[in-house]
Amino acid sequence: MDEKLLLDEVTDDLLELEPADWKEQDHYRVLGLSTLRYRADHAQIKQAYQMRALQFHPDKRAATGSTHDDAFFKCAQKAYNVLIDPVRRRQFDSVDPEIPDDIPRGRLGDRSGFFNTYGPIFEREARFSKKQPVPQLGDANSSREAMESFYRFWTSFESWRSFEYLDKEKEHVENREEKRWLDKKNRAERTRRKTEDNKRISTLVQQAMSLDPRIEMFKEQERQEKEDKRVAKETAARQAEAELRKADERQKIQEALMADQVLKRTGEEKREREAKKQELRSLKKAVRSLAKNNNYCLSEGQQSGTTAAVRSAEIDILLDNMQREAVAEFHSVLVSRQGNHMQMLDEIVSQINEAVRRFPAVGSSFTSFVRGNEIAELVRSQRETATSHQPSTKPRRSWSAEELELLTKASNKFPGGTVHRWETIGKWLSQHGGFTRRTDDELIAKTNELRSGAQSGVGQMVKGLQNKKVHSDDKHLKNEASVRYDGPQLQQQQPEKPLPISDRPWASEEQSQLERALQAYPPSYTGTDRWDKIADSVVGRTKKECKLRVKFLIEQVRSKSK
């Protein structure tokens, strides 16, 4: 042995022990190990017994002349036999009378008192654990993980403690039934004591958890962390909301600025357009005034009310077919040549030639300013040139009275200077009358004819239509402004009756084309040009004729169903 073991002294009460009462003795005290007790290892127990044997063996006692009997040596033998056997030693350690089982009651005064009180208790109870090593209680500075690990261990604590050592002995019982009864009673008593001990450990753990100041501290920290997170979340939400409001305000300001810029730009563009229109109107008025002041370049023999009216109308037609820059240049030239009728007439004829070159269809409108056959030759050459560039031409479609009336309205609704004037007039005629779209040349030529009265009877027919109420079945024309006719007055003639819509019967091929078009463009078709497409699919029929035909067919089906 490395170092000498210090044993407890043998007192008189130990020398008076009886071997027969060995279960009542303190085996650790008998061997001199009362200080170490359950912490004494196997070697220490063996060394202690050898030292007791050297001192109290009967042979040694006889050699020294001692009169003491060998009772204490027998007690030491019993103690050694119990403690050297691991099973019997556990049974004795389970009921060691020198180690208390009590637990403290009530609350402690301070934090340090809790650790000083419960630390040794848990250390004492740790000797019964099946699992080793056992975590320590720690102190006030222990981490939360260490504390939670400690209480997890003790809430599922598994103890090897048993109470067989307190069983009643059966050595002096000879009756078999009595032995069985005694065994049953010992088992029941062991179970009761084990249950009470488990309950005691559970009470100890629950009481420690209720008094541990660290739990309340960690709970408070957790509450504070939650509160901090809640405050941080609310603060972040408020900041995000404030940022969102600021972003919305910035966006509204930006949109307002952009709207102001758009309005300003639109206003400027509108004012610029209005200024250009006003300038064009002023130039045209100035040109008309110059022509009127110079008697429309008529010689004394030519001056008459009718000729002046015709030339005035032709000046208007010429100005309607000229751009703003050309009108301005035309005006400046006329101003420079004012008073010289021949030079002014040359400039007017030159501009008429240019207009006819650009728009051959208006050539027939100029009859008063023609000198020789220049205009006729120019119109004929322009038409021959246009015809030579077209591989095939369609026959010219005649104008109905209703279409002429709408054209007159459109020419007043969209006066000269309107952007894309003739394209707009063509679309307006198709939308309000259901007619097939006319070309710009057709519209210009017919308008000039209406204004100049070149076509016999047309002016009076239009004037008759102007004074007549709108057809009751034409819903598109109910709220239209009245038509103003600015052309020269014609001789009084009987107004022609408006031409009726074609009552030509529908051929089977036309009916088939209409049915196929209705299938191709059903009512569910989302486009706004449904009837235009249907009319284009039926050869020789207008949009209005197709609508009337469909309406007629629907009425026929309804009458048959009744």
PDB file of N, CA, C and O in Angstrom, residues 88-130:
ATOM      1  N   ARG A  88     -23.873  -7.094  -1.060  1.00  0.00           N
ATOM      2  CA  ARG A  88     -24.240  -6.889   0.339  1.00  0.00           C
ATOM      3  C   ARG A  88     -23.849  -5.486   0.819  1.00  0.00           C
ATOM      4  O   ARG A  88     -24.528  -4.891   1.646  1.00  0.00           O
ATOM      5  N   ARG A  89     -22.743  -4.966   0.270  1.00  0.00           N
ATOM      6  CA  ARG A  89     -22.353  -3.603   0.650  1.00  0.00           C
ATOM      7  C   ARG A  89     -23.392  -2.584   0.159  1.00  0.00           C
ATOM      8  O   ARG A  89     -23.739  -1.642   0.875  1.00  0.00           O
ATOM      9  N   ARG A  90     -23.899  -2.764  -1.091  1.00  0.00           N
ATOM     10  CA  ARG A  90     -24.949  -1.867  -1.585  1.00  0.00           C
ATOM     11  C   ARG A  90     -26.189  -1.943  -0.707  1.00  0.00           C
ATOM     12  O   ARG A  90     -26.841  -0.927  -0.442  1.00  0.00           O
ATOM     13  N   GLN A  91     -26.525  -3.170  -0.281  1.00  0.00           N
ATOM     14  CA  GLN A  91     -27.692  -3.312   0.587  1.00  0.00           C
ATOM     15  C   GLN A  91     -27.495  -2.549   1.908  1.00  0.00           C
ATOM     16  O   GLN A  91     -28.418  -1.891   2.397  1.00  0.00           O
ATOM     17  N   PHE A  92     -26.255  -2.610   2.453  1.00  0.00           N
ATOM     18  CA  PHE A  92     -25.994  -1.880   3.693  1.00  0.00           C
ATOM     19  C   PHE A  92     -25.935  -0.369   3.442  1.00  0.00           C
ATOM     20  O   PHE A  92     -26.495   0.417   4.218  1.00  0.00           O
ATOM     21  N   ASP A  93     -25.262   0.034   2.333  1.00  0.00           N
ATOM     22  CA  ASP A  93     -25.190   1.465   2.023  1.00  0.00           C
ATOM     23  C   ASP A  93     -26.574   2.057   1.785  1.00  0.00           C
ATOM     24  O   ASP A  93     -26.799   3.258   2.012  1.00  0.00           O
ATOM     25  N   SER A  94     -27.501   1.241   1.299  1.00  0.00           N
ATOM     26  CA  SER A  94     -28.850   1.743   1.048  1.00  0.00           C
ATOM     27  C   SER A  94     -29.554   2.172   2.327  1.00  0.00           C
ATOM     28  O   SER A  94     -30.424   3.052   2.288  1.00  0.00           O
ATOM     29  N   VAL A  95     -29.175   1.546   3.450  1.00  0.00           N
ATOM     30  CA  VAL A  95     -29.849   1.870   4.720  1.00  0.00           C
ATOM     31  C   VAL A  95     -28.837   2.332   5.760  1.00  0.00           C
ATOM     32  O   VAL A  95     -29.059   2.153   6.977  1.00  0.00           O
ATOM     33  N   ASP A  96     -27.704   2.881   5.272  1.00  0.00           N
ATOM     34  CA  ASP A  96     -26.655   3.326   6.202  1.00  0.00           C
ATOM     35  C   ASP A  96     -27.271   4.269   7.239  1.00  0.00           C
ATOM     36  O   ASP A  96     -27.760   5.355   6.893  1.00  0.00           O
ATOM     37  N   PRO A  97     -27.251   3.903   8.514  1.00  0.00           N
ATOM     38  CA  PRO A  97     -27.927   4.722   9.537  1.00  0.00           C
ATOM     39  C   PRO A  97     -27.219   6.040   9.824  1.00  0.00           C
ATOM     40  O   PRO A  97     -27.833   6.968  10.358  1.00  0.00           O
ATOM     41  N   GLU A  98     -25.979   6.171   9.431  1.00  0.00           N
ATOM     42  CA  GLU A  98     -25.225   7.375   9.739  1.00  0.00           C
ATOM     43  C   GLU A  98     -25.394   8.470   8.682  1.00  0.00           C
ATOM     44  O   GLU A  98     -24.907   9.589   8.877  1.00  0.00           O
ATOM     45  N   ILE A  99     -26.024   8.135   7.593  1.00  0.00           N
ATOM     46  CA  ILE A  99     -26.262   9.138   6.529  1.00  0.00           C
ATOM     47  C   ILE A  99     -27.749   9.442   6.503  1.00  0.00           C
ATOM     48  O   ILE A  99     -28.566   8.553   6.229  1.00  0.00           O
ATOM     49  N   PRO A 100     -28.136  10.661   6.760  1.00  0.00           N
ATOM     50  CA  PRO A 100     -29.571  10.987   6.852  1.00  0.00           C
ATOM     51  C   PRO A 100     -30.233  11.031   5.468  1.00  0.00           C
ATOM     52  O   PRO A 100     -29.586  11.254   4.450  1.00  0.00           O
ATOM     53  N   ASP A 101     -31.553  10.847   5.462  1.00  0.00           N
ATOM     54  CA  ASP A 101     -32.346  10.916   4.232  1.00  0.00           C
ATOM     55  C   ASP A 101     -33.248  12.143   4.192  1.00  0.00           C
ATOM     56  O   ASP A 101     -34.003  12.326   3.234  1.00  0.00           O
ATOM     57  N   ASP A 102     -33.188  12.990   5.167  1.00  0.00           N
ATOM     58  CA  ASP A 102     -34.121  14.113   5.248  1.00  0.00           C
ATOM     59  C   ASP A 102     -33.757  15.192   4.215  1.00  0.00           C
ATOM     60  O   ASP A 102     -32.615  15.287   3.755  1.00  0.00           O
ATOM     61  N   ILE A 103     -34.759  15.985   3.858  1.00  0.00           N
ATOM     62  CA  ILE A 103     -34.581  17.108   2.923  1.00  0.00           C
ATOM     63  C   ILE A 103     -35.082  18.366   3.616  1.00  0.00           C
ATOM     64  O   ILE A 103     -35.976  18.310   4.469  1.00  0.00           O
ATOM     65  N   PRO A 104     -34.524  19.528   3.251  1.00  0.00           N
ATOM     66  CA  PRO A 104     -34.923  20.769   3.937  1.00  0.00           C
ATOM     67  C   PRO A 104     -36.361  21.165   3.584  1.00  0.00           C
ATOM     68  O   PRO A 104     -36.904  20.790   2.555  1.00  0.00           O
ATOM     69  N   ARG A 105     -36.947  21.931   4.490  1.00  0.00           N
ATOM     70  CA  ARG A 105     -38.324  22.393   4.314  1.00  0.00           C
ATOM     71  C   ARG A 105     -38.339  23.920   4.259  1.00  0.00           C
ATOM     72  O   ARG A 105     -37.566  24.577   4.955  1.00  0.00           O
ATOM     73  N   GLY A 106     -39.287  24.478   3.423  1.00  0.00           N
ATOM     74  CA  GLY A 106     -39.470  25.924   3.386  1.00  0.00           C
ATOM     75  C   GLY A 106     -38.479  26.628   2.475  1.00  0.00           C
ATOM     76  O   GLY A 106     -37.534  26.039   1.953  1.00  0.00           O
ATOM     77  N   ARG A 107     -38.695  27.934   2.329  1.00  0.00           N
ATOM     78  CA  ARG A 107     -37.841  28.756   1.479  1.00  0.00           C
ATOM     79  C   ARG A 107     -36.585  29.180   2.195  1.00  0.00           C
ATOM     80  O   ARG A 107     -36.563  29.284   3.421  1.00  0.00           O
ATOM     81  N   LEU A 108     -35.557  29.450   1.410  1.00  0.00           N
ATOM     82  CA  LEU A 108     -34.280  29.879   1.968  1.00  0.00           C
ATOM     83  C   LEU A 108     -34.154  31.388   1.865  1.00  0.00           C
ATOM     84  O   LEU A 108     -34.818  32.042   1.060  1.00  0.00           O
ATOM     85  N   GLY A 109     -33.271  31.925   2.660  1.00  0.00           N
ATOM     86  CA  GLY A 109     -33.156  33.374   2.760  1.00  0.00           C
ATOM     87  C   GLY A 109     -32.549  34.028   1.530  1.00  0.00           C
ATOM     88  O   GLY A 109     -33.020  35.040   1.062  1.00  0.00           O
ATOM     89  N   ASP A 110     -31.496  33.454   0.957  1.00  0.00           N
ATOM     90  CA  ASP A 110     -30.829  34.088  -0.179  1.00  0.00           C
ATOM     91  C   ASP A 110     -30.375  33.031  -1.174  1.00  0.00           C
ATOM     92  O   ASP A 110     -30.544  31.832  -0.956  1.00  0.00           O
ATOM     93  N   ARG A 111     -29.795  33.505  -2.279  1.00  0.00           N
ATOM     94  CA  ARG A 111     -29.361  32.583  -3.315  1.00  0.00           C
ATOM     95  C   ARG A 111     -28.241  31.675  -2.854  1.00  0.00           C
ATOM     96  O   ARG A 111     -28.225  30.480  -3.137  1.00  0.00           O
ATOM     97  N   SER A 112     -27.292  32.248  -2.152  1.00  0.00           N
ATOM     98  CA  SER A 112     -26.156  31.440  -1.677  1.00  0.00           C
ATOM     99  C   SER A 112     -26.619  30.348  -0.733  1.00  0.00           C
ATOM    100  O   SER A 112     -26.067  29.257  -0.710  1.00  0.00           O
ATOM    101  N   GLY A 113     -27.677  30.615   0.049  1.00  0.00           N
ATOM    102  CA  GLY A 113     -28.196  29.597   0.957  1.00  0.00           C
ATOM    103  C   GLY A 113     -28.748  28.404   0.213  1.00  0.00           C
ATOM    104  O   GLY A 113     -28.627  27.259   0.669  1.00  0.00           O
ATOM    105  N   PHE A 114     -29.360  28.645  -0.953  1.00  0.00           N
ATOM    106  CA  PHE A 114     -29.906  27.531  -1.746  1.00  0.00           C
ATOM    107  C   PHE A 114     -28.788  26.593  -2.194  1.00  0.00           C
ATOM    108  O   PHE A 114     -28.898  25.370  -2.027  1.00  0.00           O
ATOM    109  N   PHE A 115     -27.737  27.108  -2.743  1.00  0.00           N
ATOM    110  CA  PHE A 115     -26.664  26.261  -3.261  1.00  0.00           C
ATOM    111  C   PHE A 115     -25.908  25.563  -2.131  1.00  0.00           C
ATOM    112  O   PHE A 115     -25.511  24.409  -2.270  1.00  0.00           O
ATOM    113  N   ASN A 116     -25.716  26.272  -1.001  1.00  0.00           N
ATOM    114  CA  ASN A 116     -25.011  25.657   0.125  1.00  0.00           C
ATOM    115  C   ASN A 116     -25.828  24.554   0.769  1.00  0.00           C
ATOM    116  O   ASN A 116     -25.270  23.613   1.353  1.00  0.00           O
ATOM    117  N   THR A 117     -27.157  24.667   0.665  1.00  0.00           N
ATOM    118  CA  THR A 117     -28.023  23.668   1.297  1.00  0.00           C
ATOM    119  C   THR A 117     -28.278  22.486   0.383  1.00  0.00           C
ATOM    120  O   THR A 117     -28.134  21.318   0.803  1.00  0.00           O
ATOM    121  N   TYR A 118     -28.667  22.743  -0.848  1.00  0.00           N
ATOM    122  CA  TYR A 118     -29.072  21.668  -1.743  1.00  0.00           C
ATOM    123  C   TYR A 118     -27.896  21.011  -2.461  1.00  0.00           C
ATOM    124  O   TYR A 118     -28.041  19.880  -2.947  1.00  0.00           O
ATOM    125  N   GLY A 119     -26.757  21.688  -2.573  1.00  0.00           N
ATOM    126  CA  GLY A 119     -25.612  21.081  -3.234  1.00  0.00           C
ATOM    127  C   GLY A 119     -25.170  19.787  -2.564  1.00  0.00           C
ATOM    128  O   GLY A 119     -25.064  18.739  -3.229  1.00  0.00           O
ATOM    129  N   PRO A 120     -24.908  19.801  -1.233  1.00  0.00           N
ATOM    130  CA  PRO A 120     -24.497  18.557  -0.566  1.00  0.00           C
ATOM    131  C   PRO A 120     -25.575  17.471  -0.600  1.00  0.00           C
ATOM    132  O   PRO A 120     -25.257  16.269  -0.639  1.00  0.00           O
ATOM    133  N   ILE A 121     -26.842  17.858  -0.563  1.00  0.00           N
ATOM    134  CA  ILE A 121     -27.918  16.863  -0.567  1.00  0.00           C
ATOM    135  C   ILE A 121     -27.913  16.099  -1.883  1.00  0.00           C
ATOM    136  O   ILE A 121     -27.992  14.858  -1.904  1.00  0.00           O
ATOM    137  N   PHE A 122     -27.841  16.830  -3.022  1.00  0.00           N
ATOM    138  CA  PHE A 122     -27.802  16.143  -4.313  1.00  0.00           C
ATOM    139  C   PHE A 122     -26.528  15.331  -4.477  1.00  0.00           C
ATOM    140  O   PHE A 122     -26.530  14.260  -5.089  1.00  0.00           O
ATOM    141  N   GLU A 123     -25.435  15.818  -3.917  1.00  0.00           N
ATOM    142  CA  GLU A 123     -24.190  15.051  -3.964  1.00  0.00           C
ATOM    143  C   GLU A 123     -24.310  13.758  -3.160  1.00  0.00           C
ATOM    144  O   GLU A 123     -23.799  12.705  -3.560  1.00  0.00           O
ATOM    145  N   ARG A 124     -25.025  13.847  -2.034  1.00  0.00           N
ATOM    146  CA  ARG A 124     -25.252  12.661  -1.194  1.00  0.00           C
ATOM    147  C   ARG A 124     -26.139  11.640  -1.909  1.00  0.00           C
ATOM    148  O   ARG A 124     -25.862  10.440  -1.890  1.00  0.00           O
ATOM    149  N   GLU A 125     -27.203  12.128  -2.538  1.00  0.00           N
ATOM    150  CA  GLU A 125     -28.122  11.213  -3.203  1.00  0.00           C
ATOM    151  C   GLU A 125     -27.547  10.673  -4.510  1.00  0.00           C
ATOM    152  O   GLU A 125     -28.037   9.666  -5.027  1.00  0.00           O
ATOM    153  N   ALA A 126     -26.505  11.328  -5.047  1.00  0.00           N
ATOM    154  CA  ALA A 126     -25.934  10.897  -6.317  1.00  0.00           C
ATOM    155  C   ALA A 126     -25.277   9.526  -6.222  1.00  0.00           C
ATOM    156  O   ALA A 126     -25.095   8.856  -7.237  1.00  0.00           O
ATOM    157  N   ARG A 127     -24.948   9.075  -4.989  1.00  0.00           N
ATOM    158  CA  ARG A 127     -24.287   7.774  -4.838  1.00  0.00           C
ATOM    159  C   ARG A 127     -25.201   6.616  -5.224  1.00  0.00           C
ATOM    160  O   ARG A 127     -24.730   5.518  -5.522  1.00  0.00           O
ATOM    161  N   PHE A 128     -26.518   6.853  -5.251  1.00  0.00           N
ATOM    162  CA  PHE A 128     -27.469   5.793  -5.601  1.00  0.00           C
ATOM    163  C   PHE A 128     -27.769   5.741  -7.090  1.00  0.00           C
ATOM    164  O   PHE A 128     -28.560   4.916  -7.531  1.00  0.00           O
ATOM    165  N   SER A 129     -27.197   6.625  -7.903  1.00  0.00           N
ATOM    166  CA  SER A 129     -27.529   6.695  -9.323  1.00  0.00           C
ATOM    167  C   SER A 129     -26.922   5.532 -10.097  1.00  0.00           C
ATOM    168  O   SER A 129     -25.746   5.197  -9.914  1.00  0.00           O
ATOM    169  N   LYS A 130     -27.749   4.982 -11.011  1.00  0.00           N
ATOM    170  CA  LYS A 130     -27.249   3.933 -11.890  1.00  0.00           C
ATOM    171  C   LYS A 130     -26.332   4.494 -12.964  1.00  0.00           C
ATOM    172  O   LYS A 130     -25.468   3.787 -13.481  1.00  0.00           O
TER     173      LYS A 130
END
